[in-house]
PDB file of C-alpha atoms in Angstrom:
ATOM      1  CA  UNK A  28       3.741  23.865 -35.801  1.00  0.00           C
ATOM      2  CA  UNK A  29       4.741  22.558 -32.182  1.00  0.00           C
ATOM      3  CA  UNK A  30       3.975  19.434 -31.151  1.00  0.00           C
ATOM      4  CA  UNK A  31       0.250  18.923 -28.790  1.00  0.00           C
ATOM      5  CA  UNK A  32       0.543  16.235 -25.981  1.00  0.00           C
ATOM      6  CA  UNK A  33      -2.840  16.749 -24.623  1.00  0.00           C
ATOM      7  CA  UNK A  34      -4.184  14.113 -26.137  1.00  0.00           C
ATOM      8  CA  UNK A  35      -1.825  11.459 -24.525  1.00  0.00           C
ATOM      9  CA  UNK A  36      -1.359  10.487 -20.738  1.00  0.00           C
ATOM     10  CA  UNK A  37       1.458  12.083 -19.457  1.00  0.00           C
ATOM     11  CA  UNK A  38       3.597  10.777 -16.678  1.00  0.00           C
ATOM     12  CA  UNK A  39       6.735  12.709 -15.270  1.00  0.00           C
ATOM     13  CA  UNK A  40       9.161  10.688 -13.173  1.00  0.00           C
ATOM     14  CA  UNK A  41      12.665  12.190 -11.627  1.00  0.00           C
ATOM     15  CA  UNK A  42      16.047   9.959 -12.594  1.00  0.00           C
ATOM     16  CA  UNK A  43      16.023   8.685  -8.838  1.00  0.00           C
ATOM     17  CA  UNK A  44      12.421   7.486  -9.691  1.00  0.00           C
ATOM     18  CA  UNK A  45      12.905   5.304 -12.862  1.00  0.00           C
ATOM     19  CA  UNK A  46      16.633   4.130 -11.967  1.00  0.00           C
ATOM     20  CA  UNK A  47      18.269   2.754  -8.771  1.00  0.00           C
ATOM     21  CA  UNK A  48      20.301   6.243  -7.899  1.00  0.00           C
ATOM     22  CA  UNK A  49      21.111   5.292  -3.945  1.00  0.00           C
ATOM     23  CA  UNK A  50      24.831   5.581  -4.416  1.00  0.00           C
ATOM     24  CA  UNK A  51      25.025   7.862  -6.088  1.00  0.00           C
ATOM     25  CA  UNK A  52      22.647  10.057  -3.741  1.00  0.00           C
ATOM     26  CA  UNK A  53      24.762   8.730  -0.554  1.00  0.00           C
ATOM     27  CA  UNK A  54      27.794  10.579  -2.155  1.00  0.00           C
ATOM     28  CA  UNK A  55      25.803  13.802  -2.956  1.00  0.00           C
ATOM     29  CA  UNK A  56      24.538  13.589   0.642  1.00  0.00           C
ATOM     30  CA  UNK A  57      27.954  12.650   2.311  1.00  0.00           C
ATOM     31  CA  UNK A  58      30.497  14.489  -0.059  1.00  0.00           C
ATOM     32  CA  UNK A  59      28.273  17.126  -1.860  1.00  0.00           C
ATOM     33  CA  UNK A  60      27.766  18.206  -5.578  1.00  0.00           C
ATOM     34  CA  UNK A  61      31.048  18.536  -6.607  1.00  0.00           C
ATOM     35  CA  UNK A  62      31.694  14.582  -5.185  1.00  0.00           C
ATOM     36  CA  UNK A  63      28.593  13.930  -7.065  1.00  0.00           C
ATOM     37  CA  UNK A  64      29.853  15.235 -10.395  1.00  0.00           C
ATOM     38  CA  UNK A  65      32.892  13.717 -10.556  1.00  0.00           C
ATOM     39  CA  UNK A  66      31.314  10.245  -9.480  1.00  0.00           C
ATOM     40  CA  UNK A  67      28.399  10.692 -12.642  1.00  0.00           C
ATOM     41  CA  UNK A  68      30.825  11.942 -15.067  1.00  0.00           C
ATOM     42  CA  UNK A  69      33.819   8.855 -13.944  1.00  0.00           C
ATOM     43  CA  UNK A  70      30.453   6.567 -14.284  1.00  0.00           C
ATOM     44  CA  UNK A  71      29.198   8.238 -17.307  1.00  0.00           C
ATOM     45  CA  UNK A  72      29.378   5.167 -19.320  1.00  0.00           C
ATOM     46  CA  UNK A  73      28.261   2.722 -16.698  1.00  0.00           C
ATOM     47  CA  UNK A  74      24.360   1.424 -17.435  1.00  0.00           C
ATOM     48  CA  UNK A  75      22.316   2.288 -14.368  1.00  0.00           C
ATOM     49  CA  UNK A  76      19.889  -0.566 -12.700  1.00  0.00           C
ATOM     50  CA  UNK A  77      16.060  -0.526 -12.937  1.00  0.00           C
ATOM     51  CA  UNK A  78      14.381   1.546 -10.441  1.00  0.00           C
ATOM     52  CA  UNK A  79      11.368   1.539  -8.098  1.00  0.00           C
ATOM     53  CA  UNK A  80       9.277   3.474 -11.351  1.00  0.00           C
ATOM     54  CA  UNK A  81      10.823   1.106 -14.292  1.00  0.00           C
ATOM     55  CA  UNK A  82       8.354  -1.611 -14.851  1.00  0.00           C
ATOM     56  CA  UNK A  83       5.854   1.046 -14.207  1.00  0.00           C
ATOM     57  CA  UNK A  84       7.211   2.943 -17.018  1.00  0.00           C
ATOM     58  CA  UNK A  85       8.094   0.210 -19.411  1.00  0.00           C
ATOM     59  CA  UNK A  86       4.803  -0.967 -19.078  1.00  0.00           C
ATOM     60  CA  UNK A  87       3.613   2.395 -19.935  1.00  0.00           C
ATOM     61  CA  UNK A  88       4.983   2.633 -23.153  1.00  0.00           C
ATOM     62  CA  UNK A  89       4.097  -0.607 -24.069  1.00  0.00           C
ATOM     63  CA  UNK A  90       1.247   0.792 -24.411  1.00  0.00           C
ATOM     64  CA  UNK A  91       1.990   3.060 -27.671  1.00  0.00           C
ATOM     65  CA  UNK A  92       3.740   0.072 -29.119  1.00  0.00           C
ATOM     66  CA  UNK A  93       0.699  -2.616 -28.444  1.00  0.00           C
ATOM     67  CA  UNK A  94      -2.218  -0.026 -30.040  1.00  0.00           C
ATOM     68  CA  UNK A  95       0.070   1.252 -32.778  1.00  0.00           C
ATOM     69  CA  UNK A  96      -0.868   4.685 -31.552  1.00  0.00           C
ATOM     70  CA  UNK A  97       0.462   7.107 -29.263  1.00  0.00           C
ATOM     71  CA  UNK A  98      -1.324   7.115 -25.765  1.00  0.00           C
ATOM     72  CA  UNK A  99       1.498   7.753 -23.858  1.00  0.00           C
ATOM     73  CA  UNK A 100       4.401  10.126 -22.573  1.00  0.00           C
ATOM     74  CA  UNK A 101       6.768   9.480 -20.064  1.00  0.00           C
ATOM     75  CA  UNK A 102       9.221  12.711 -19.345  1.00  0.00           C
ATOM     76  CA  UNK A 103      12.142  11.968 -17.393  1.00  0.00           C
ATOM     77  CA  UNK A 104      12.448  14.987 -15.228  1.00  0.00           C
ATOM     78  CA  UNK A 105      15.992  15.189 -13.288  1.00  0.00           C
ATOM     79  CA  UNK A 106      17.608  17.977 -10.593  1.00  0.00           C
ATOM     80  CA  UNK A 107      20.628  16.502 -12.932  1.00  0.00           C
ATOM     81  CA  UNK A 108      22.503  19.403 -14.383  1.00  0.00           C
ATOM     82  CA  UNK A 109      23.140  19.025 -18.245  1.00  0.00           C
ATOM     83  CA  UNK A 110      26.549  17.652 -18.142  1.00  0.00           C
ATOM     84  CA  UNK A 111      25.833  14.914 -15.801  1.00  0.00           C
ATOM     85  CA  UNK A 112      22.990  13.707 -17.201  1.00  0.00           C
ATOM     86  CA  UNK A 113      24.129  11.544 -20.596  1.00  0.00           C
ATOM     87  CA  UNK A 114      24.803   8.561 -17.986  1.00  0.00           C
ATOM     88  CA  UNK A 115      20.507   8.691 -17.975  1.00  0.00           C
ATOM     89  CA  UNK A 116      20.710   9.271 -21.267  1.00  0.00           C
ATOM     90  CA  UNK A 117      22.828   6.327 -21.886  1.00  0.00           C
ATOM     91  CA  UNK A 118      20.391   4.068 -19.582  1.00  0.00           C
ATOM     92  CA  UNK A 119      17.642   4.745 -21.491  1.00  0.00           C
ATOM     93  CA  UNK A 120      18.788   3.765 -24.896  1.00  0.00           C
ATOM     94  CA  UNK A 121      19.908   0.881 -23.386  1.00  0.00           C
ATOM     95  CA  UNK A 122      16.687  -0.493 -22.249  1.00  0.00           C
ATOM     96  CA  UNK A 123      15.101   0.926 -25.012  1.00  0.00           C
ATOM     97  CA  UNK A 124      12.870   2.896 -23.260  1.00  0.00           C
ATOM     98  CA  UNK A 125      10.755   5.525 -25.327  1.00  0.00           C
ATOM     99  CA  UNK A 126      11.379   8.327 -23.509  1.00  0.00           C
ATOM    100  CA  UNK A 127      12.909  11.796 -25.962  1.00  0.00           C
ATOM    101  CA  UNK A 128      11.582  14.555 -23.617  1.00  0.00           C
ATOM    102  CA  UNK A 129      14.039  15.652 -20.200  1.00  0.00           C
ATOM    103  CA  UNK A 130      13.870  18.095 -17.749  1.00  0.00           C
ATOM    104  CA  UNK A 131      17.341  18.909 -16.096  1.00  0.00           C
ATOM    105  CA  UNK A 132      17.222  21.524 -13.533  1.00  0.00           C
ATOM    106  CA  UNK A 133      20.155  21.786 -12.736  1.00  0.00           C
ATOM    107  CA  UNK A 134      19.208  20.751  -8.749  1.00  0.00           C
ATOM    108  CA  UNK A 135      16.602  23.657  -8.910  1.00  0.00           C
ATOM    109  CA  UNK A 136      12.805  22.477  -8.047  1.00  0.00           C
ATOM    110  CA  UNK A 137      12.030  20.817 -10.780  1.00  0.00           C
ATOM    111  CA  UNK A 138       8.222  20.660  -9.844  1.00  0.00           C
ATOM    112  CA  UNK A 139       7.606  24.063 -11.105  1.00  0.00           C
ATOM    113  CA  UNK A 140       7.630  22.703 -14.696  1.00  0.00           C
ATOM    114  CA  UNK A 141       4.977  20.578 -14.368  1.00  0.00           C
ATOM    115  CA  UNK A 142       2.425  22.559 -15.940  1.00  0.00           C
ATOM    116  CA  UNK A 143       4.401  23.611 -18.798  1.00  0.00           C
ATOM    117  CA  UNK A 144       5.067  19.891 -19.908  1.00  0.00           C
ATOM    118  CA  UNK A 145       1.235  18.919 -19.267  1.00  0.00           C
ATOM    119  CA  UNK A 146       2.175  16.094 -16.584  1.00  0.00           C
ATOM    120  CA  UNK A 147      -0.901  13.988 -15.273  1.00  0.00           C
ATOM    121  CA  UNK A 148       1.180  12.336 -12.973  1.00  0.00           C
ATOM    122  CA  UNK A 149       4.345  12.906 -11.575  1.00  0.00           C
ATOM    123  CA  UNK A 150       6.839  10.085  -9.610  1.00  0.00           C
ATOM    124  CA  UNK A 151       9.686  11.371  -7.232  1.00  0.00           C
ATOM    125  CA  UNK A 152      12.023  10.557  -4.488  1.00  0.00           C
ATOM    126  CA  UNK A 153      12.442  14.168  -3.630  1.00  0.00           C
ATOM    127  CA  UNK A 154       9.904  15.008  -0.823  1.00  0.00           C
ATOM    128  CA  UNK A 155       9.738  18.341  -1.671  1.00  0.00           C
ATOM    129  CA  UNK A 156       9.071  18.120  -4.880  1.00  0.00           C
ATOM    130  CA  UNK A 157       6.272  15.834  -4.624  1.00  0.00           C
ATOM    131  CA  UNK A 158       4.688  17.648  -1.206  1.00  0.00           C
ATOM    132  CA  UNK A 159       4.916  21.093  -3.664  1.00  0.00           C
ATOM    133  CA  UNK A 160       3.505  19.328  -6.647  1.00  0.00           C
ATOM    134  CA  UNK A 161       0.502  18.149  -4.617  1.00  0.00           C
ATOM    135  CA  UNK A 162       0.489  21.641  -3.244  1.00  0.00           C
ATOM    136  CA  UNK A 163      -0.106  22.745  -6.793  1.00  0.00           C
ATOM    137  CA  UNK A 164      -3.140  20.081  -7.459  1.00  0.00           C
ATOM    138  CA  UNK A 165      -1.076  17.643  -9.387  1.00  0.00           C
ATOM    139  CA  UNK A 166      -1.161  14.246  -8.685  1.00  0.00           C
ATOM    140  CA  UNK A 167       2.240  13.316  -7.342  1.00  0.00           C
ATOM    141  CA  UNK A 168       3.890  10.218  -5.386  1.00  0.00           C
ATOM    142  CA  UNK A 169       7.108   9.887  -3.080  1.00  0.00           C
ATOM    143  CA  UNK A 170       8.430   6.531  -4.418  1.00  0.00           C
ATOM    144  CA  UNK A 171       9.805   4.402  -1.490  1.00  0.00           C
ATOM    145  CA  UNK A 172      13.219   3.160  -2.770  1.00  0.00           C
ATOM    146  CA  UNK A 173      14.173  -0.030  -1.508  1.00  0.00           C
ATOM    147  CA  UNK A 174      16.938  -2.668  -2.273  1.00  0.00           C
ATOM    148  CA  UNK A 175      13.571  -4.942  -3.139  1.00  0.00           C
ATOM    149  CA  UNK A 176      14.247  -6.782  -6.927  1.00  0.00           C
ATOM    150  CA  UNK A 177      10.159  -6.357  -8.196  1.00  0.00           C
ATOM    151  CA  UNK A 178       9.262  -8.786 -10.866  1.00  0.00           C
ATOM    152  CA  UNK A 179       6.278  -8.529 -12.770  1.00  0.00           C
ATOM    153  CA  UNK A 180       4.166 -11.702 -13.375  1.00  0.00           C
ATOM    154  CA  UNK A 181       3.179  -9.826 -16.808  1.00  0.00           C
ATOM    155  CA  UNK A 182       3.001  -6.762 -18.755  1.00  0.00           C
ATOM    156  CA  UNK A 183      -0.078  -5.823 -18.001  1.00  0.00           C
ATOM    157  CA  UNK A 184      -0.747  -2.441 -16.345  1.00  0.00           C
ATOM    158  CA  UNK A 185      -1.493  -2.956 -12.738  1.00  0.00           C
ATOM    159  CA  UNK A 186      -2.032   0.038 -10.685  1.00  0.00           C
ATOM    160  CA  UNK A 187      -3.515   0.552  -6.723  1.00  0.00           C
ATOM    161  CA  UNK A 188      -5.014   3.021  -4.712  1.00  0.00           C
ATOM    162  CA  UNK A 189      -6.175   3.154  -1.061  1.00  0.00           C
ATOM    163  CA  UNK A 190      -9.270   5.325  -0.903  1.00  0.00           C
ATOM    164  CA  UNK A 191      -8.848   7.862   1.687  1.00  0.00           C
ATOM    165  CA  UNK A 192      -6.319  11.082   1.060  1.00  0.00           C
ATOM    166  CA  UNK A 193      -5.491   9.921  -2.155  1.00  0.00           C
ATOM    167  CA  UNK A 194      -8.350   9.019  -4.673  1.00  0.00           C
ATOM    168  CA  UNK A 195     -10.655  11.078  -2.262  1.00  0.00           C
ATOM    169  CA  UNK A 196     -10.357  13.976  -0.005  1.00  0.00           C
ATOM    170  CA  UNK A 197      -9.397  13.935   3.582  1.00  0.00           C
ATOM    171  CA  UNK A 198     -12.239  14.427   5.342  1.00  0.00           C
ATOM    172  CA  UNK A 199     -13.690  11.311   6.220  1.00  0.00           C
ATOM    173  CA  UNK A 200      -9.804  10.530   7.230  1.00  0.00           C
ATOM    174  CA  UNK A 201      -9.827  13.566   9.751  1.00  0.00           C
ATOM    175  CA  UNK A 202     -12.866  12.459  11.184  1.00  0.00           C
ATOM    176  CA  UNK A 203     -11.025   8.747  11.830  1.00  0.00           C
ATOM    177  CA  UNK A 204      -7.747  10.693  13.193  1.00  0.00           C
ATOM    178  CA  UNK A 205      -9.424  13.202  15.253  1.00  0.00           C
ATOM    179  CA  UNK A 206     -12.830  11.422  16.823  1.00  0.00           C
ATOM    180  CA  UNK A 207     -12.332   7.558  16.504  1.00  0.00           C
ATOM    181  CA  UNK A 208     -13.181   4.350  14.309  1.00  0.00           C
ATOM    182  CA  UNK A 209     -16.875   4.337  15.493  1.00  0.00           C
ATOM    183  CA  UNK A 210     -17.460   8.190  14.460  1.00  0.00           C
ATOM    184  CA  UNK A 211     -15.602   7.355  10.801  1.00  0.00           C
ATOM    185  CA  UNK A 212     -17.629   4.246  10.103  1.00  0.00           C
ATOM    186  CA  UNK A 213     -20.873   6.022  11.651  1.00  0.00           C
ATOM    187  CA  UNK A 214     -20.125   9.058   9.540  1.00  0.00           C
ATOM    188  CA  UNK A 215     -19.650   7.179   6.250  1.00  0.00           C
ATOM    189  CA  UNK A 216     -22.914   5.409   6.653  1.00  0.00           C
ATOM    190  CA  UNK A 217     -24.543   8.147   6.802  1.00  0.00           C
ATOM    191  CA  UNK A 218     -23.486  10.042   4.186  1.00  0.00           C
ATOM    192  CA  UNK A 219     -23.161   7.213   1.883  1.00  0.00           C
ATOM    193  CA  UNK A 220     -25.176   8.934  -0.883  1.00  0.00           C
ATOM    194  CA  UNK A 221     -23.140  11.904  -0.709  1.00  0.00           C
ATOM    195  CA  UNK A 222     -20.111  11.632  -3.114  1.00  0.00           C
ATOM    196  CA  UNK A 223     -16.939  12.084  -1.618  1.00  0.00           C
ATOM    197  CA  UNK A 224     -14.792  14.429  -2.583  1.00  0.00           C
ATOM    198  CA  UNK A 225     -12.032  14.478  -4.942  1.00  0.00           C
ATOM    199  CA  UNK A 226      -8.458  14.038  -3.804  1.00  0.00           C
ATOM    200  CA  UNK A 227      -4.937  14.151  -5.269  1.00  0.00           C
ATOM    201  CA  UNK A 228      -4.909  11.081  -7.452  1.00  0.00           C
ATOM    202  CA  UNK A 229      -8.763  11.288  -8.274  1.00  0.00           C
ATOM    203  CA  UNK A 230      -8.021  13.259 -11.722  1.00  0.00           C
ATOM    204  CA  UNK A 231      -5.273  10.736 -12.569  1.00  0.00           C
ATOM    205  CA  UNK A 232      -7.325   7.998 -12.151  1.00  0.00           C
ATOM    206  CA  UNK A 233     -10.051   9.606 -14.322  1.00  0.00           C
ATOM    207  CA  UNK A 234      -7.031   9.856 -17.189  1.00  0.00           C
ATOM    208  CA  UNK A 235      -6.390   6.257 -16.594  1.00  0.00           C
ATOM    209  CA  UNK A 236     -10.253   5.395 -16.996  1.00  0.00           C
ATOM    210  CA  UNK A 237     -10.486   6.917 -20.138  1.00  0.00           C
ATOM    211  CA  UNK A 238      -6.939   5.064 -21.338  1.00  0.00           C
ATOM    212  CA  UNK A 239      -8.618   2.027 -20.233  1.00  0.00           C
ATOM    213  CA  UNK A 240     -11.687   2.708 -22.083  1.00  0.00           C
ATOM    214  CA  UNK A 241      -9.975   3.413 -24.902  1.00  0.00           C
ATOM    215  CA  UNK A 242      -7.914   0.484 -25.180  1.00  0.00           C
ATOM    216  CA  UNK A 243     -10.450  -2.068 -23.558  1.00  0.00           C
ATOM    217  CA  UNK A 244      -9.927  -4.289 -26.518  1.00  0.00           C
ATOM    218  CA  UNK A 245      -6.378  -5.092 -25.211  1.00  0.00           C
ATOM    219  CA  UNK A 246      -6.720  -5.236 -21.886  1.00  0.00           C
ATOM    220  CA  UNK A 247      -3.852  -3.549 -21.500  1.00  0.00           C
ATOM    221  CA  UNK A 248      -4.791  -1.843 -17.552  1.00  0.00           C
ATOM    222  CA  UNK A 249      -6.046  -3.079 -14.508  1.00  0.00           C
ATOM    223  CA  UNK A 250      -7.257  -1.083 -11.125  1.00  0.00           C
ATOM    224  CA  UNK A 251      -7.926  -1.357  -7.185  1.00  0.00           C
ATOM    225  CA  UNK A 252      -8.249   0.261  -4.778  1.00  0.00           C
ATOM    226  CA  UNK A 253      -7.164  -1.435  -1.516  1.00  0.00           C
ATOM    227  CA  UNK A 254      -8.500   0.248   1.561  1.00  0.00           C
ATOM    228  CA  UNK A 255      -8.629  -0.232   5.308  1.00  0.00           C
ATOM    229  CA  UNK A 256     -12.585   0.565   5.144  1.00  0.00           C
ATOM    230  CA  UNK A 257     -14.946  -2.341   6.201  1.00  0.00           C
ATOM    231  CA  UNK A 258     -17.763  -3.285   3.770  1.00  0.00           C
ATOM    232  CA  UNK A 259     -20.290  -0.569   5.603  1.00  0.00           C
ATOM    233  CA  UNK A 260     -18.622   2.365   5.046  1.00  0.00           C
ATOM    234  CA  UNK A 261     -17.024   0.813   1.940  1.00  0.00           C
ATOM    235  CA  UNK A 262     -20.622   1.543   0.411  1.00  0.00           C
ATOM    236  CA  UNK A 263     -19.535   5.081   0.181  1.00  0.00           C
ATOM    237  CA  UNK A 264     -16.703   4.385  -1.946  1.00  0.00           C
ATOM    238  CA  UNK A 265     -18.533   2.441  -3.953  1.00  0.00           C
ATOM    239  CA  UNK A 266     -21.522   4.977  -4.795  1.00  0.00           C
ATOM    240  CA  UNK A 267     -19.082   8.058  -5.357  1.00  0.00           C
ATOM    241  CA  UNK A 268     -17.243   5.456  -7.915  1.00  0.00           C
ATOM    242  CA  UNK A 269     -20.537   5.452  -9.604  1.00  0.00           C
ATOM    243  CA  UNK A 270     -21.102   9.101  -9.732  1.00  0.00           C
ATOM    244  CA  UNK A 271     -17.495   9.302 -11.416  1.00  0.00           C
ATOM    245  CA  UNK A 272     -19.167   7.306 -13.834  1.00  0.00           C
ATOM    246  CA  UNK A 273     -15.629   5.444 -13.097  1.00  0.00           C
ATOM    247  CA  UNK A 274     -15.302   1.342 -13.244  1.00  0.00           C
ATOM    248  CA  UNK A 275     -12.560   0.013 -11.289  1.00  0.00           C
ATOM    249  CA  UNK A 276     -11.700  -3.539 -11.412  1.00  0.00           C
ATOM    250  CA  UNK A 277     -10.749  -4.907  -8.311  1.00  0.00           C
ATOM    251  CA  UNK A 278     -11.920  -3.369  -4.662  1.00  0.00           C
ATOM    252  CA  UNK A 279     -10.386  -4.761  -1.426  1.00  0.00           C
ATOM    253  CA  UNK A 280     -12.108  -3.498   1.718  1.00  0.00           C
ATOM    254  CA  UNK A 281      -9.837  -5.236   4.869  1.00  0.00           C
ATOM    255  CA  UNK A 282     -11.256  -3.442   7.592  1.00  0.00           C
ATOM    256  CA  UNK A 283      -7.745  -2.765   8.877  1.00  0.00           C
ATOM    257  CA  UNK A 284      -6.095  -5.732   8.159  1.00  0.00           C
ATOM    258  CA  UNK A 285      -1.767  -5.836   6.316  1.00  0.00           C
ATOM    259  CA  UNK A 286      -2.695  -4.707   2.705  1.00  0.00           C
ATOM    260  CA  UNK A 287       0.790  -6.016   1.072  1.00  0.00           C
ATOM    261  CA  UNK A 288      -0.358  -9.744   0.438  1.00  0.00           C
ATOM    262  CA  UNK A 289      -3.669  -8.452  -0.978  1.00  0.00           C
ATOM    263  CA  UNK A 290      -0.836  -5.927  -2.978  1.00  0.00           C
ATOM    264  CA  UNK A 291       1.349  -8.993  -3.611  1.00  0.00           C
ATOM    265  CA  UNK A 292      -1.397 -11.535  -4.899  1.00  0.00           C
ATOM    266  CA  UNK A 293      -2.768  -8.450  -7.097  1.00  0.00           C
ATOM    267  CA  UNK A 294       0.742  -7.746  -8.597  1.00  0.00           C
ATOM    268  CA  UNK A 295       0.309  -3.768  -8.346  1.00  0.00           C
ATOM    269  CA  UNK A 296       2.914  -2.141 -10.347  1.00  0.00           C
ATOM    270  CA  UNK A 297       2.809   0.646  -8.136  1.00  0.00           C
ATOM    271  CA  UNK A 298       0.567   1.163  -5.136  1.00  0.00           C
ATOM    272  CA  UNK A 299      -0.476   4.487  -4.020  1.00  0.00           C
ATOM    273  CA  UNK A 300      -1.242   5.241  -0.412  1.00  0.00           C
ATOM    274  CA  UNK A 301      -0.998   8.526   1.928  1.00  0.00           C
ATOM    275  CA  UNK A 302       0.532   6.930   5.525  1.00  0.00           C
ATOM    276  CA  UNK A 303       4.310   5.057   6.018  1.00  0.00           C
ATOM    277  CA  UNK A 304       2.347   2.528   8.165  1.00  0.00           C
ATOM    278  CA  UNK A 305       0.986   1.009   4.939  1.00  0.00           C
ATOM    279  CA  UNK A 306       3.209   2.183   2.343  1.00  0.00           C
ATOM    280  CA  UNK A 307       6.385   0.852   3.679  1.00  0.00           C
ATOM    281  CA  UNK A 308       5.045  -2.788   4.522  1.00  0.00           C
ATOM    282  CA  UNK A 309       3.943  -2.237   0.857  1.00  0.00           C
ATOM    283  CA  UNK A 310       7.083  -1.313  -0.871  1.00  0.00           C
ATOM    284  CA  UNK A 311       8.663  -4.870   0.286  1.00  0.00           C
ATOM    285  CA  UNK A 312       6.020  -6.741  -1.760  1.00  0.00           C
ATOM    286  CA  UNK A 313       5.462  -3.952  -5.279  1.00  0.00           C
ATOM    287  CA  UNK A 314       6.509  -0.262  -5.811  1.00  0.00           C
ATOM    288  CA  UNK A 315       5.218   2.105  -3.797  1.00  0.00           C
ATOM    289  CA  UNK A 316       4.535   5.243  -3.050  1.00  0.00           C
ATOM    290  CA  UNK A 317       3.171   7.561  -0.763  1.00  0.00           C
ATOM    291  CA  UNK A 318       1.158  10.750  -1.458  1.00  0.00           C
ATOM    292  CA  UNK A 319       1.167  13.578   0.973  1.00  0.00           C
ATOM    293  CA  UNK A 320      -1.385  15.424   2.361  1.00  0.00           C
ATOM    294  CA  UNK A 321      -2.064  18.820   0.826  1.00  0.00           C
ATOM    295  CA  UNK A 322      -1.446  22.133   2.961  1.00  0.00           C
ATOM    296  CA  UNK A 323      -3.865  22.726   5.644  1.00  0.00           C
ATOM    297  CA  UNK A 324      -5.269  19.149   5.042  1.00  0.00           C
ATOM    298  CA  UNK A 325      -2.993  16.845   7.606  1.00  0.00           C
ATOM    299  CA  UNK A 326      -5.211  14.967   9.773  1.00  0.00           C
ATOM    300  CA  UNK A 327      -4.262  16.063  13.634  1.00  0.00           C
TER     301      UNK A 327
END
């Protein structure tokens, strides 16, 4: 009888988001597929360094060990071919990561397999794959690969989200982009009792909230919303979460201030934002990912 993963939180992550493969990617970009293949084969026994998503994945997998129950499943979803993936497998074993399922697409679009694997969140460094995932209704983030070495203060899973165009739809963001801040604030105050529509990562937050509830006695997960909204436009955020029956542990209404310092203090394992203007500075202090706009919903 086939194994079912329907009851788990399933995270799909590309090898380049999990491990530091920037040098290898440079070989591919500069010299092509054959040179990349030879490089990987000749370095097959060298262990890869942790990448942007490593701490998040490691902490998520620790939930299974600390609760004594299988609650989280992580799948490495790689554009590598089968023959060049042994280095990834060796690295997984070296770090003791309980990851046993892999998808290796041999250079093809990996996001087509998200439904087949029941993925709740997809993290990748390939913009096409992430955008395709978003367009097909999957929660996904384009990981910022940096030279930063992120150090987690504890092994608690800490995940932070921007609000508009991430947890919520881009509808209000469009008003801000097209009509300015005053029109945005006016609209949010007038509509504060009308719930915001769900955005690309709303379903993932719901899954995360369910997992948090099921493991509350262990206090393993902590969530935060870090948004440029002020407290007045923030009322609608709080009332929407209430209607969704979701408790977020921490909320920050920053009125346009820099998010990076708050995120560093929060100690996020990952932060999701829809704009590089916030995501890039954040990626200098915490692992971060950009959530692309769904096709046809981009603010002007």
